[in-house]
Amino acid sequence: MQIFDAAIIGAGIVGAACAAALSREKLKVVVIDAYGPATGTTAAGMGHIVAMDDSEAQFALTNYSRKLWNALAEELPLECEYERCGTIWVATNEAEMDEARKKQDHYAAHGIEAEMLNTKALLEAEPNLAESLAGGLLVRGDSVVYQIGAAQYLLDKAVNLGAEVRIGGRAKKITKGRVELMGGEIIAAEHIINAAGAAASELSPQLKIVKRKGHLVITDRYNGFIRHQLIELGYLRSAHGRDADSVAFNVQPRKTGQILLGSSRQFGAETNEIDTAIVRRMTARAFEYMPRMKRLSVIRTWTGFRPATPDNLPYIGKIPGFEKVYAAAGHEGLGITTSLGTAELLAAEILGRRPAISPEPYSPSRNITQH
Amino acid sequence: MSRAAADILIVGGGPAGLAAASAAARHGGLSVTILDNNPFFGGQIWRPQTGIARSARARRLFKEIDEKAVTIIRNAEVFAAEADDRLIAQTPAGRIDLKFEQLVLATGARERFLPFPGWALPNVMGAGGLQALVKCGLNVAGKRVVVAGTGPLLLAVGEYLRSKGALVAAIVEQANSASVYRFARGMLRSPAKLFQAAALRAKLIGIPYLADSWVTAAELARSPIRNGFAPDASGREGTLSVMFSRKGKPETIECDYLACGYHLVPNIELAGLLGCEVVDGHVAADEFQKTSIPNIFCAGEPTGIGGVEKALIEGEIAGLAASGHKDKASVLLPRANEARRFADSLNAAFALRDELKTLADDSTIVCRCEDVQYGKLKEFDNWRSAKLQARCGMGPCQGRVCGAAAEFLFGWKTGSVRPPIFPVRSEDL
Ligand SMILES: Cc1cc2nc3c(=O)[nH]c(=O)nc-3n(C[C@H](O)[C@H](O)[C@H](O)COP(=O)(O)OP(=O)(O)OC[C@H]3O[C@@H](n4cnc5c(N)ncnc54)[C@H](O)[C@@H]3O)c2cc1C
Ligand SMILES: Cc1cc2nc3c(=O)[nH]c(=O)nc-3n(C[C@H](O)[C@H](O)[C@H](O)COP(=O)(O)OP(=O)(O)OC[C@H]3O[C@@H](n4cnc5c(N)ncnc54)[C@H](O)[C@@H]3O)c2cc1C
């Protein structure tokens, strides 16, 4: 039987990034996915590449990953639609302007340029925003990417370096050096990486991952209607909170001219159907920030499941109690961004190299205190 | 936003929906509402452009509906459902929530298009599509038209265009002549169809009907004068050269318009959204037109393409059954069965031949909303991957055109319906 250097379970953005990084390091990699590349949460998300400062650890990983994306952008093909459009954190009042200033200071301390916009500057940057808004914080270095194309690109890159991709086999069990598939087939590999996204804890119950449902809405093409990813400053409260349902204004310009409108967060909703009440809360929220959005034509809505952990940080690294079995899962609403950083941290751990940022906060053996 | 409620709600104002409305209101006592996404009722066949339907049967149904005080909502497009007793429609005046006790889905069908090189050129359109444009005022008098594709619709369209002064250069039918002949002979058994067929034949004298033939490509003719065919008065360029295979041999024909449609595809999105069982692309219904959901009925093309007779009788049965008059509906069942037998022979006679799968070349666009070419689609082995990676079917038509083509070309299952089933203003969502 062939023994791979590394078997990766999951061909979402995270598994694809790990496959590309490990193949680059000359490991013989196999990627297993039950359905196909980028068909899980990766298919459902928004591809915002963003520095996010909910916690120091989250900031470190997103900031590091963002640099990796900006470097990768050089080689990404056109279909990946990588666009350095920047983010504007939109403030509705003075209190939020203060929050924006704090964010600016924090970013500046870590070498990320961000500039404050007053109402006038905000409306110049985004003429369709409401005139009643207080201003915002513009972070130029953030980007958007068509994450499905990017996942495929990373996977292709791995394949060109010798990786194998096996579609259709569902992993049932991981034991030392072996992945057992549903049909009974065994795949042998020295290192095994669980990158099964929201399903990762089915294979590794040590990982505490639950599904956090999100809805998205996409419009027809309106080129130039918005120019930056626009997020309300209250977004982190929605993302961070553990309340049942929350919505936040979060819109994204696609290269096609379409506008992607998010986002909602729901715990305990396990089926993928559209909840019209939630969608209406999302659009209502968006209209408060962007009244002219009311007239735009919506062509589709869909849902996806963020793989959420109790402390909103992913699991990256060795799973306690197992030899050479690793986690790369639980990236919640930031997995497109943090996939690249995750892959590098994991590669460093497997190869025994010094990681670029401290991996401890993401270790599966960390003591998780829900915050 | 406004609200409305009805004991019986009917979606679709074509023959099936109109027959359902009239039957549901016939015995009184229940409120009946019918809505359609067009300004005029009548569906694909009877929709008048002037507001006055010409068919006598249509006029009779309109009169019955009027007398029984059926509520008519025009320009209302159902795009979503809520709970299990409400539909949501978009109108020019905003959203309406429609509550119902019993629902009849009579959403009809659309044309099927198959991609071939040149199918996206201007002046190449659907057969029913060109007919609709002419009904809206496009002048085809003196224009040369080729009608192509498959199905009886081609005859109806050819005849219609001719009545509007077009020179119908040919009807190009992909089905083989033996099955067309068998079908026509079958048609003769039913008196109504006998009449139809005869009328058509009479009027069609002089229009070459080419079976075993299909369009392989279209391009803008280099010179507008070829084969002795003169350009129109304006000397406009852009006349088409249509290449087709006729009994296995390539031929070319020049024309101003190519009207090309490959039979019809049922509109089952709303039924799918509501969770009605769908089998082989059709809504499953029992003999009383009841779907797998007890208070939802379905009539006309969505239960199987079968034309106006089937739509009328199924609509009437659905309307009677939904209003609690199954006994009265029972006597109609034999006629419905006959209409369905006709539908079966229709669909068998005009089944698509495999050669049509090979017309597109790598650069032929299959998804016109997102400009996805055939060569790109070939790389995938299922619809979902093609959607995600190449964005096929992700545009405003929501895959209505390319989905049906992909099902035929690649044998993919396109399923999965999500609201909104039609694009909708975000404030109405
Ligand atoms: C609405 C929404 C908006 C988002 N917006 C953003 C954003 O703007 N920016 C951002 O950075 N992130 C965003 N995210 C988050 C991001 O999409 C996810 O964090 C990321 O896609 C997770 O990737 P993954 O590879 O871990 O999981 P997945 O993409 O789910 O991949 C896991 C794969 O594993 C396979 N699998 C699972 N179990 C098995 C098994 N037993 N055997 C074989 N295969 C298996 C699945 O088929 C799947 O393909 C958003 C998410 C949502 C839902
Ligand atoms: C383009 C075209 C042209 C045709 N021309 C002819 C012809 O010339 N002669 C002929 O014999 N047959 C013709 N047919 C066939 C003809 O449509 C059928 O035989 C017959 O009309 C079927 O009746 P129906 O009531 O089932 O469907 P339809 O007549 O299709 O009626 C369905 C109605 O429901 C509406 N609708 C659908 N979904 C919604 C929604 N979600 N919300 C609101 N309204 C909705 C549609 O717009 C339509 O008005 C044509 C078909 C097509 C597609």
JSON list of N, CA, C and O and ligand atoms in Angstrom, two decimals, chain B residues 11-17 35-38 43-45 47 76-78 106-111 128 131 153 156 264 300-301 307-308 311 421-422, ligand 2:
[
{"chain": "B", "resi": 11, "resn": "VAL", "atom": "N", "xyz": [-51.77, 30.33, -9.24]},
{"chain": "B", "resi": 11, "resn": "VAL", "atom": "CA", "xyz": [-50.60, 31.03, -9.77]},
{"chain": "B", "resi": 11, "resn": "VAL", "atom": "C", "xyz": [-50.47, 30.67, -11.25]},
{"chain": "B", "resi": 11, "resn": "VAL", "atom": "O", "xyz": [-50.26, 29.51, -11.60]},
{"chain": "B", "resi": 12, "resn": "GLY", "atom": "N", "xyz": [-50.59, 31.67, -12.09]},
{"chain": "B", "resi": 12, "resn": "GLY", "atom": "CA", "xyz": [-50.46, 31.45, -13.53]},
{"chain": "B", "resi": 12, "resn": "GLY", "atom": "C", "xyz": [-51.79, 31.68, -14.22]},
{"chain": "B", "resi": 12, "resn": "GLY", "atom": "O", "xyz": [-52.79, 31.05, -13.88]},
{"chain": "B", "resi": 13, "resn": "GLY", "atom": "N", "xyz": [-51.80, 32.60, -15.16]},
{"chain": "B", "resi": 13, "resn": "GLY", "atom": "CA", "xyz": [-53.03, 32.94, -15.86]},
{"chain": "B", "resi": 13, "resn": "GLY", "atom": "C", "xyz": [-53.07, 32.46, -17.29]},
{"chain": "B", "resi": 13, "resn": "GLY", "atom": "O", "xyz": [-53.63, 33.11, -18.16]},
{"chain": "B", "resi": 14, "resn": "GLY", "atom": "N", "xyz": [-52.46, 31.31, -17.56]},
{"chain": "B", "resi": 14, "resn": "GLY", "atom": "CA", "xyz": [-52.59, 30.68, -18.87]},
{"chain": "B", "resi": 14, "resn": "GLY", "atom": "C", "xyz": [-53.84, 29.83, -18.90]},
{"chain": "B", "resi": 14, "resn": "GLY", "atom": "O", "xyz": [-54.67, 29.89, -17.99]},
{"chain": "B", "resi": 15, "resn": "PRO", "atom": "N", "xyz": [-53.98, 29.02, -19.94]},
{"chain": "B", "resi": 15, "resn": "PRO", "atom": "CA", "xyz": [-55.16, 28.17, -20.05]},
{"chain": "B", "resi": 15, "resn": "PRO", "atom": "C", "xyz": [-55.42, 27.34, -18.79]},
{"chain": "B", "resi": 15, "resn": "PRO", "atom": "O", "xyz": [-56.56, 27.28, -18.32]},
{"chain": "B", "resi": 16, "resn": "ALA", "atom": "N", "xyz": [-54.39, 26.74, -18.22]},
{"chain": "B", "resi": 16, "resn": "ALA", "atom": "CA", "xyz": [-54.60, 25.89, -17.05]},
{"chain": "B", "resi": 16, "resn": "ALA", "atom": "C", "xyz": [-55.11, 26.72, -15.87]},
{"chain": "B", "resi": 16, "resn": "ALA", "atom": "O", "xyz": [-56.07, 26.33, -15.20]},
{"chain": "B", "resi": 17, "resn": "GLY", "atom": "N", "xyz": [-54.48, 27.85, -15.62]},
{"chain": "B", "resi": 17, "resn": "GLY", "atom": "CA", "xyz": [-54.88, 28.68, -14.49]},
{"chain": "B", "resi": 17, "resn": "GLY", "atom": "C", "xyz": [-56.27, 29.26, -14.68]},
{"chain": "B", "resi": 17, "resn": "GLY", "atom": "O", "xyz": [-57.08, 29.27, -13.74]},
{"chain": "B", "resi": 35, "resn": "LEU", "atom": "N", "xyz": [-53.41, 35.00, -10.13]},
{"chain": "B", "resi": 35, "resn": "LEU", "atom": "CA", "xyz": [-52.42, 36.03, -10.43]},
{"chain": "B", "resi": 35, "resn": "LEU", "atom": "C", "xyz": [-51.49, 35.56, -11.53]},
{"chain": "B", "resi": 35, "resn": "LEU", "atom": "O", "xyz": [-51.32, 34.36, -11.76]},
{"chain": "B", "resi": 36, "resn": "ASP", "atom": "N", "xyz": [-50.90, 36.52, -12.21]},
{"chain": "B", "resi": 36, "resn": "ASP", "atom": "CA", "xyz": [-49.96, 36.22, -13.29]},
{"chain": "B", "resi": 36, "resn": "ASP", "atom": "C", "xyz": [-48.93, 37.34, -13.32]},
{"chain": "B", "resi": 36, "resn": "ASP", "atom": "O", "xyz": [-49.21, 38.47, -12.96]},
{"chain": "B", "resi": 37, "resn": "ASN", "atom": "N", "xyz": [-47.73, 36.99, -13.80]},
{"chain": "B", "resi": 37, "resn": "ASN", "atom": "CA", "xyz": [-46.66, 37.99, -13.82]},
{"chain": "B", "resi": 37, "resn": "ASN", "atom": "C", "xyz": [-46.69, 38.88, -15.07]},
{"chain": "B", "resi": 37, "resn": "ASN", "atom": "O", "xyz": [-45.76, 39.62, -15.33]},
{"chain": "B", "resi": 38, "resn": "ASN", "atom": "N", "xyz": [-47.76, 38.79, -15.84]},
{"chain": "B", "resi": 38, "resn": "ASN", "atom": "CA", "xyz": [-47.87, 39.64, -17.03]},
{"chain": "B", "resi": 38, "resn": "ASN", "atom": "C", "xyz": [-49.01, 40.64, -16.85]},
{"chain": "B", "resi": 38, "resn": "ASN", "atom": "O", "xyz": [-49.92, 40.41, -16.07]},
{"chain": "B", "resi": 43, "resn": "GLY", "atom": "N", "xyz": [-51.68, 33.51, -20.73]},
{"chain": "B", "resi": 43, "resn": "GLY", "atom": "CA", "xyz": [-50.53, 32.59, -20.84]},
{"chain": "B", "resi": 43, "resn": "GLY", "atom": "C", "xyz": [-49.85, 32.71, -22.19]},
{"chain": "B", "resi": 43, "resn": "GLY", "atom": "O", "xyz": [-50.09, 33.64, -22.96]},
{"chain": "B", "resi": 44, "resn": "GLN", "atom": "N", "xyz": [-49.02, 31.72, -22.47]},
{"chain": "B", "resi": 44, "resn": "GLN", "atom": "CA", "xyz": [-48.17, 31.78, -23.66]},
{"chain": "B", "resi": 44, "resn": "GLN", "atom": "C", "xyz": [-48.99, 31.78, -24.94]},
{"chain": "B", "resi": 44, "resn": "GLN", "atom": "O", "xyz": [-48.58, 32.34, -25.95]},
{"chain": "B", "resi": 45, "resn": "ILE", "atom": "N", "xyz": [-50.12, 31.14, -24.93]},
{"chain": "B", "resi": 45, "resn": "ILE", "atom": "CA", "xyz": [-50.84, 30.96, -26.19]},
{"chain": "B", "resi": 45, "resn": "ILE", "atom": "C", "xyz": [-51.88, 32.06, -26.39]},
{"chain": "B", "resi": 45, "resn": "ILE", "atom": "O", "xyz": [-52.07, 32.55, -27.50]},
{"chain": "B", "resi": 47, "resn": "ARG", "atom": "N", "xyz": [-52.14, 35.06, -24.61]},
{"chain": "B", "resi": 47, "resn": "ARG", "atom": "CA", "xyz": [-51.85, 36.38, -24.07]},
{"chain": "B", "resi": 47, "resn": "ARG", "atom": "C", "xyz": [-52.04, 37.42, -25.16]},
{"chain": "B", "resi": 47, "resn": "ARG", "atom": "O", "xyz": [-51.33, 37.43, -26.16]},
{"chain": "B", "resi": 76, "resn": "ALA", "atom": "N", "xyz": [-48.04, 40.31, -11.09]},
{"chain": "B", "resi": 76, "resn": "ALA", "atom": "CA", "xyz": [-47.58, 39.85, -9.78]},
{"chain": "B", "resi": 76, "resn": "ALA", "atom": "C", "xyz": [-46.78, 38.58, -9.97]},
{"chain": "B", "resi": 76, "resn": "ALA", "atom": "O", "xyz": [-47.29, 37.59, -10.49]},
{"chain": "B", "resi": 77, "resn": "GLU", "atom": "N", "xyz": [-45.52, 38.62, -9.57]},
{"chain": "B", "resi": 77, "resn": "GLU", "atom": "CA", "xyz": [-44.65, 37.47, -9.78]},
{"chain": "B", "resi": 77, "resn": "GLU", "atom": "C", "xyz": [-44.32, 36.83, -8.44]},
{"chain": "B", "resi": 77, "resn": "GLU", "atom": "O", "xyz": [-43.73, 37.47, -7.56]},
{"chain": "B", "resi": 78, "resn": "VAL", "atom": "N", "xyz": [-44.72, 35.59, -8.27]},
{"chain": "B", "resi": 78, "resn": "VAL", "atom": "CA", "xyz": [-44.45, 34.89, -7.02]},
{"chain": "B", "resi": 78, "resn": "VAL", "atom": "C", "xyz": [-42.97, 34.51, -7.00]},
{"chain": "B", "resi": 78, "resn": "VAL", "atom": "O", "xyz": [-42.49, 33.86, -7.92]},
{"chain": "B", "resi": 106, "resn": "ALA", "atom": "N", "xyz": [-50.16, 26.74, -11.78]},
{"chain": "B", "resi": 106, "resn": "ALA", "atom": "CA", "xyz": [-50.39, 26.61, -13.23]},
{"chain": "B", "resi": 106, "resn": "ALA", "atom": "C", "xyz": [-49.35, 27.50, -13.91]},
{"chain": "B", "resi": 106, "resn": "ALA", "atom": "O", "xyz": [-49.68, 28.43, -14.65]},
{"chain": "B", "resi": 107, "resn": "THR", "atom": "N", "xyz": [-48.10, 27.19, -13.62]},
{"chain": "B", "resi": 107, "resn": "THR", "atom": "CA", "xyz": [-47.00, 28.10, -13.99]},
{"chain": "B", "resi": 107, "resn": "THR", "atom": "C", "xyz": [-46.46, 27.87, -15.41]},
{"chain": "B", "resi": 107, "resn": "THR", "atom": "O", "xyz": [-45.53, 28.55, -15.82]},
{"chain": "B", "resi": 108, "resn": "GLY", "atom": "N", "xyz": [-47.03, 26.91, -16.14]},
{"chain": "B", "resi": 108, "resn": "GLY", "atom": "CA", "xyz": [-46.70, 26.79, -17.55]},
{"chain": "B", "resi": 108, "resn": "GLY", "atom": "C", "xyz": [-45.29, 26.32, -17.85]},
{"chain": "B", "resi": 108, "resn": "GLY", "atom": "O", "xyz": [-44.67, 25.60, -17.06]},
{"chain": "B", "resi": 109, "resn": "ALA", "atom": "N", "xyz": [-44.81, 26.72, -19.00]},
{"chain": "B", "resi": 109, "resn": "ALA", "atom": "CA", "xyz": [-43.53, 26.23, -19.49]},
{"chain": "B", "resi": 109, "resn": "ALA", "atom": "C", "xyz": [-42.79, 27.35, -20.21]},
{"chain": "B", "resi": 109, "resn": "ALA", "atom": "O", "xyz": [-43.35, 28.41, -20.48]},
{"chain": "B", "resi": 110, "resn": "ARG", "atom": "N", "xyz": [-41.53, 27.10, -20.47]},
{"chain": "B", "resi": 110, "resn": "ARG", "atom": "CA", "xyz": [-40.72, 28.03, -21.26]},
{"chain": "B", "resi": 110, "resn": "ARG", "atom": "C", "xyz": [-40.07, 27.23, -22.39]},
{"chain": "B", "resi": 110, "resn": "ARG", "atom": "O", "xyz": [-40.07, 26.00, -22.35]},
{"chain": "B", "resi": 111, "resn": "GLU", "atom": "N", "xyz": [-39.49, 27.93, -23.33]},
{"chain": "B", "resi": 111, "resn": "GLU", "atom": "CA", "xyz": [-38.83, 27.21, -24.42]},
{"chain": "B", "resi": 111, "resn": "GLU", "atom": "C", "xyz": [-37.51, 26.63, -23.96]},
{"chain": "B", "resi": 111, "resn": "GLU", "atom": "O", "xyz": [-36.84, 27.20, -23.11]},
{"chain": "B", "resi": 128, "resn": "GLY", "atom": "N", "xyz": [-41.02, 30.65, -29.98]},
{"chain": "B", "resi": 128, "resn": "GLY", "atom": "CA", "xyz": [-42.06, 31.38, -29.26]},
{"chain": "B", "resi": 128, "resn": "GLY", "atom": "C", "xyz": [-41.59, 32.80, -28.96]},
{"chain": "B", "resi": 128, "resn": "GLY", "atom": "O", "xyz": [-42.40, 33.72, -28.88]},
{"chain": "B", "resi": 131, "resn": "GLN", "atom": "N", "xyz": [-42.26, 34.96, -31.92]},
{"chain": "B", "resi": 131, "resn": "GLN", "atom": "CA", "xyz": [-43.71, 35.16, -31.99]},
{"chain": "B", "resi": 131, "resn": "GLN", "atom": "C", "xyz": [-44.14, 36.23, -31.00]},
{"chain": "B", "resi": 131, "resn": "GLN", "atom": "O", "xyz": [-44.93, 37.13, -31.32]},
{"chain": "B", "resi": 153, "resn": "LEU", "atom": "N", "xyz": [-44.85, 23.49, -31.71]},
{"chain": "B", "resi": 153, "resn": "LEU", "atom": "CA", "xyz": [-44.79, 24.95, -31.61]},
{"chain": "B", "resi": 153, "resn": "LEU", "atom": "C", "xyz": [-44.21, 25.57, -32.89]},
{"chain": "B", "resi": 153, "resn": "LEU", "atom": "O", "xyz": [-44.61, 26.66, -33.29]},
{"chain": "B", "resi": 156, "resn": "ALA", "atom": "N", "xyz": [-47.00, 26.17, -35.27]},
{"chain": "B", "resi": 156, "resn": "ALA", "atom": "CA", "xyz": [-47.84, 27.28, -34.83]},
{"chain": "B", "resi": 156, "resn": "ALA", "atom": "C", "xyz": [-47.14, 28.61, -35.10]},
{"chain": "B", "resi": 156, "resn": "ALA", "atom": "O", "xyz": [-47.75, 29.57, -35.59]},
{"chain": "B", "resi": 264, "resn": "LEU", "atom": "N", "xyz": [-40.44, 22.46, -25.07]},
{"chain": "B", "resi": 264, "resn": "LEU", "atom": "CA", "xyz": [-40.66, 23.26, -23.87]},
{"chain": "B", "resi": 264, "resn": "LEU", "atom": "C", "xyz": [-40.10, 22.58, -22.62]},
{"chain": "B", "resi": 264, "resn": "LEU", "atom": "O", "xyz": [-39.95, 21.37, -22.58]},
{"chain": "B", "resi": 300, "resn": "GLY", "atom": "N", "xyz": [-51.51, 21.70, -16.04]},
{"chain": "B", "resi": 300, "resn": "GLY", "atom": "CA", "xyz": [-50.91, 22.24, -17.25]},
{"chain": "B", "resi": 300, "resn": "GLY", "atom": "C", "xyz": [-49.48, 21.76, -17.44]},
{"chain": "B", "resi": 300, "resn": "GLY", "atom": "O", "xyz": [-49.11, 20.67, -16.98]},
{"chain": "B", "resi": 301, "resn": "GLU", "atom": "N", "xyz": [-48.69, 22.56, -18.09]},
{"chain": "B", "resi": 301, "resn": "GLU", "atom": "CA", "xyz": [-47.35, 22.13, -18.51]},
{"chain": "B", "resi": 301, "resn": "GLU", "atom": "C", "xyz": [-46.45, 21.61, -17.37]},
{"chain": "B", "resi": 301, "resn": "GLU", "atom": "O", "xyz": [-45.66, 20.69, -17.60]},
{"chain": "B", "resi": 307, "resn": "GLY", "atom": "N", "xyz": [-49.53, 20.77, -24.08]},
{"chain": "B", "resi": 307, "resn": "GLY", "atom": "CA", "xyz": [-50.31, 21.69, -24.89]},
{"chain": "B", "resi": 307, "resn": "GLY", "atom": "C", "xyz": [-51.58, 22.16, -24.23]},
{"chain": "B", "resi": 307, "resn": "GLY", "atom": "O", "xyz": [-51.90, 21.83, -23.09]},
{"chain": "B", "resi": 308, "resn": "VAL", "atom": "N", "xyz": [-52.34, 22.90, -24.99]},
{"chain": "B", "resi": 308, "resn": "VAL", "atom": "CA", "xyz": [-53.46, 23.65, -24.43]},
{"chain": "B", "resi": 308, "resn": "VAL", "atom": "C", "xyz": [-54.61, 22.75, -23.98]},
{"chain": "B", "resi": 308, "resn": "VAL", "atom": "O", "xyz": [-55.23, 23.01, -22.95]},
{"chain": "B", "resi": 311, "resn": "ALA", "atom": "N", "xyz": [-53.76, 21.38, -20.67]},
{"chain": "B", "resi": 311, "resn": "ALA", "atom": "CA", "xyz": [-53.77, 22.45, -19.69]},
{"chain": "B", "resi": 311, "resn": "ALA", "atom": "C", "xyz": [-55.20, 22.77, -19.26]},
{"chain": "B", "resi": 311, "resn": "ALA", "atom": "O", "xyz": [-55.49, 22.92, -18.07]},
{"chain": "B", "resi": 421, "resn": "ILE", "atom": "N", "xyz": [-37.16, 32.84, -6.54]},
{"chain": "B", "resi": 421, "resn": "ILE", "atom": "CA", "xyz": [-37.12, 32.07, -7.78]},
{"chain": "B", "resi": 421, "resn": "ILE", "atom": "C", "xyz": [-37.14, 32.99, -9.00]},
{"chain": "B", "resi": 421, "resn": "ILE", "atom": "O", "xyz": [-36.93, 32.53, -10.11]},
{"chain": "B", "resi": 422, "resn": "PHE", "atom": "N", "xyz": [-37.43, 34.25, -8.79]},
{"chain": "B", "resi": 422, "resn": "PHE", "atom": "CA", "xyz": [-37.23, 35.26, -9.83]},
{"chain": "B", "resi": 422, "resn": "PHE", "atom": "C", "xyz": [-36.46, 36.42, -9.18]},
{"chain": "B", "resi": 422, "resn": "PHE", "atom": "O", "xyz": [-36.62, 36.65, -7.99]},
{"chain": "C", "resi": 2, "resn": "LIG", "atom": "C1", "xyz": [-42.90, 30.97, -25.75]},
{"chain": "C", "resi": 2, "resn": "LIG", "atom": "C2", "xyz": [-44.05, 30.02, -25.98]},
{"chain": "C", "resi": 2, "resn": "LIG", "atom": "C3", "xyz": [-44.93, 30.22, -27.04]},
{"chain": "C", "resi": 2, "resn": "LIG", "atom": "C4", "xyz": [-45.98, 29.36, -27.27]},
{"chain": "C", "resi": 2, "resn": "LIG", "atom": "N1", "xyz": [-46.80, 29.56, -28.34]},
{"chain": "C", "resi": 2, "resn": "LIG", "atom": "C5", "xyz": [-47.80, 28.68, -28.60]},
{"chain": "C", "resi": 2, "resn": "LIG", "atom": "C6", "xyz": [-48.64, 28.82, -29.72]},
{"chain": "C", "resi": 2, "resn": "LIG", "atom": "O1", "xyz": [-48.47, 29.75, -30.49]},
{"chain": "C", "resi": 2, "resn": "LIG", "atom": "N2", "xyz": [-49.59, 27.90, -29.95]},
{"chain": "C", "resi": 2, "resn": "LIG", "atom": "C7", "xyz": [-49.77, 26.84, -29.11]},
{"chain": "C", "resi": 2, "resn": "LIG", "atom": "O2", "xyz": [-50.65, 26.01, -29.35]},
{"chain": "C", "resi": 2, "resn": "LIG", "atom": "N3", "xyz": [-49.01, 26.68, -28.01]},
{"chain": "C", "resi": 2, "resn": "LIG", "atom": "C8", "xyz": [-48.03, 27.56, -27.76]},
{"chain": "C", "resi": 2, "resn": "LIG", "atom": "N4", "xyz": [-47.22, 27.36, -26.67]},
{"chain": "C", "resi": 2, "resn": "LIG", "atom": "C9", "xyz": [-47.55, 26.25, -25.80]},
{"chain": "C", "resi": 2, "resn": "LIG", "atom": "C10", "xyz": [-48.55, 26.75, -24.76]},
{"chain": "C", "resi": 2, "resn": "LIG", "atom": "O3", "xyz": [-47.87, 27.53, -23.83]},
{"chain": "C", "resi": 2, "resn": "LIG", "atom": "C11", "xyz": [-49.24, 25.72, -23.97]},
{"chain": "C", "resi": 2, "resn": "LIG", "atom": "O4", "xyz": [-49.83, 24.80, -24.81]},
{"chain": "C", "resi": 2, "resn": "LIG", "atom": "C12", "xyz": [-50.30, 26.30, -23.05]},
{"chain": "C", "resi": 2, "resn": "LIG", "atom": "O5", "xyz": [-50.32, 27.68, -23.02]},
{"chain": "C", "resi": 2, "resn": "LIG", "atom": "C13", "xyz": [-50.05, 25.80, -21.70]},
{"chain": "C", "resi": 2, "resn": "LIG", "atom": "O6", "xyz": [-50.88, 26.44, -20.77]},
{"chain": "C", "resi": 2, "resn": "LIG", "atom": "P1", "xyz": [-50.46, 26.61, -19.25]},
{"chain": "C", "resi": 2, "resn": "LIG", "atom": "O7", "xyz": [-51.57, 27.31, -18.61]},
{"chain": "C", "resi": 2, "resn": "LIG", "atom": "O8", "xyz": [-50.02, 25.29, -18.71]},
{"chain": "C", "resi": 2, "resn": "LIG", "atom": "O9", "xyz": [-49.14, 27.48, -19.28]},
{"chain": "C", "resi": 2, "resn": "LIG", "atom": "P2", "xyz": [-48.81, 28.97, -19.77]},
{"chain": "C", "resi": 2, "resn": "LIG", "atom": "O10", "xyz": [-49.62, 29.35, -20.91]},
{"chain": "C", "resi": 2, "resn": "LIG", "atom": "O11", "xyz": [-47.34, 28.98, -19.92]},
{"chain": "C", "resi": 2, "resn": "LIG", "atom": "O12", "xyz": [-49.23, 29.89, -18.53]},
{"chain": "C", "resi": 2, "resn": "LIG", "atom": "C14", "xyz": [-48.48, 29.99, -17.34]},
{"chain": "C", "resi": 2, "resn": "LIG", "atom": "C15", "xyz": [-48.55, 31.42, -16.86]},
{"chain": "C", "resi": 2, "resn": "LIG", "atom": "O13", "xyz": [-48.03, 31.48, -15.55]},
{"chain": "C", "resi": 2, "resn": "LIG", "atom": "C16", "xyz": [-47.18, 32.59, -15.43]},
{"chain": "C", "resi": 2, "resn": "LIG", "atom": "N5", "xyz": [-46.26, 32.33, -14.33]},
{"chain": "C", "resi": 2, "resn": "LIG", "atom": "C17", "xyz": [-45.33, 31.34, -14.25]},
{"chain": "C", "resi": 2, "resn": "LIG", "atom": "N6", "xyz": [-44.69, 31.41, -13.07]},
{"chain": "C", "resi": 2, "resn": "LIG", "atom": "C18", "xyz": [-45.22, 32.45, -12.38]},
{"chain": "C", "resi": 2, "resn": "LIG", "atom": "C19", "xyz": [-44.96, 33.01, -11.10]},
{"chain": "C", "resi": 2, "resn": "LIG", "atom": "N7", "xyz": [-44.02, 32.49, -10.28]},
{"chain": "C", "resi": 2, "resn": "LIG", "atom": "N8", "xyz": [-45.66, 34.09, -10.71]},
{"chain": "C", "resi": 2, "resn": "LIG", "atom": "C20", "xyz": [-46.63, 34.61, -11.52]},
{"chain": "C", "resi": 2, "resn": "LIG", "atom": "N9", "xyz": [-46.92, 34.11, -12.75]},
{"chain": "C", "resi": 2, "resn": "LIG", "atom": "C21", "xyz": [-46.22, 33.04, -13.17]},
{"chain": "C", "resi": 2, "resn": "LIG", "atom": "C22", "xyz": [-46.53, 32.64, -16.80]},
{"chain": "C", "resi": 2, "resn": "LIG", "atom": "O14", "xyz": [-45.94, 33.88, -17.08]},
{"chain": "C", "resi": 2, "resn": "LIG", "atom": "C23", "xyz": [-47.71, 32.35, -17.70]},
{"chain": "C", "resi": 2, "resn": "LIG", "atom": "O15", "xyz": [-48.43, 33.51, -18.00]},
{"chain": "C", "resi": 2, "resn": "LIG", "atom": "C24", "xyz": [-46.18, 28.24, -26.41]},
{"chain": "C", "resi": 2, "resn": "LIG", "atom": "C25", "xyz": [-45.31, 28.06, -25.35]},
{"chain": "C", "resi": 2, "resn": "LIG", "atom": "C26", "xyz": [-44.25, 28.92, -25.11]},
{"chain": "C", "resi": 2, "resn": "LIG", "atom": "C27", "xyz": [-43.32, 28.69, -23.96]}
]
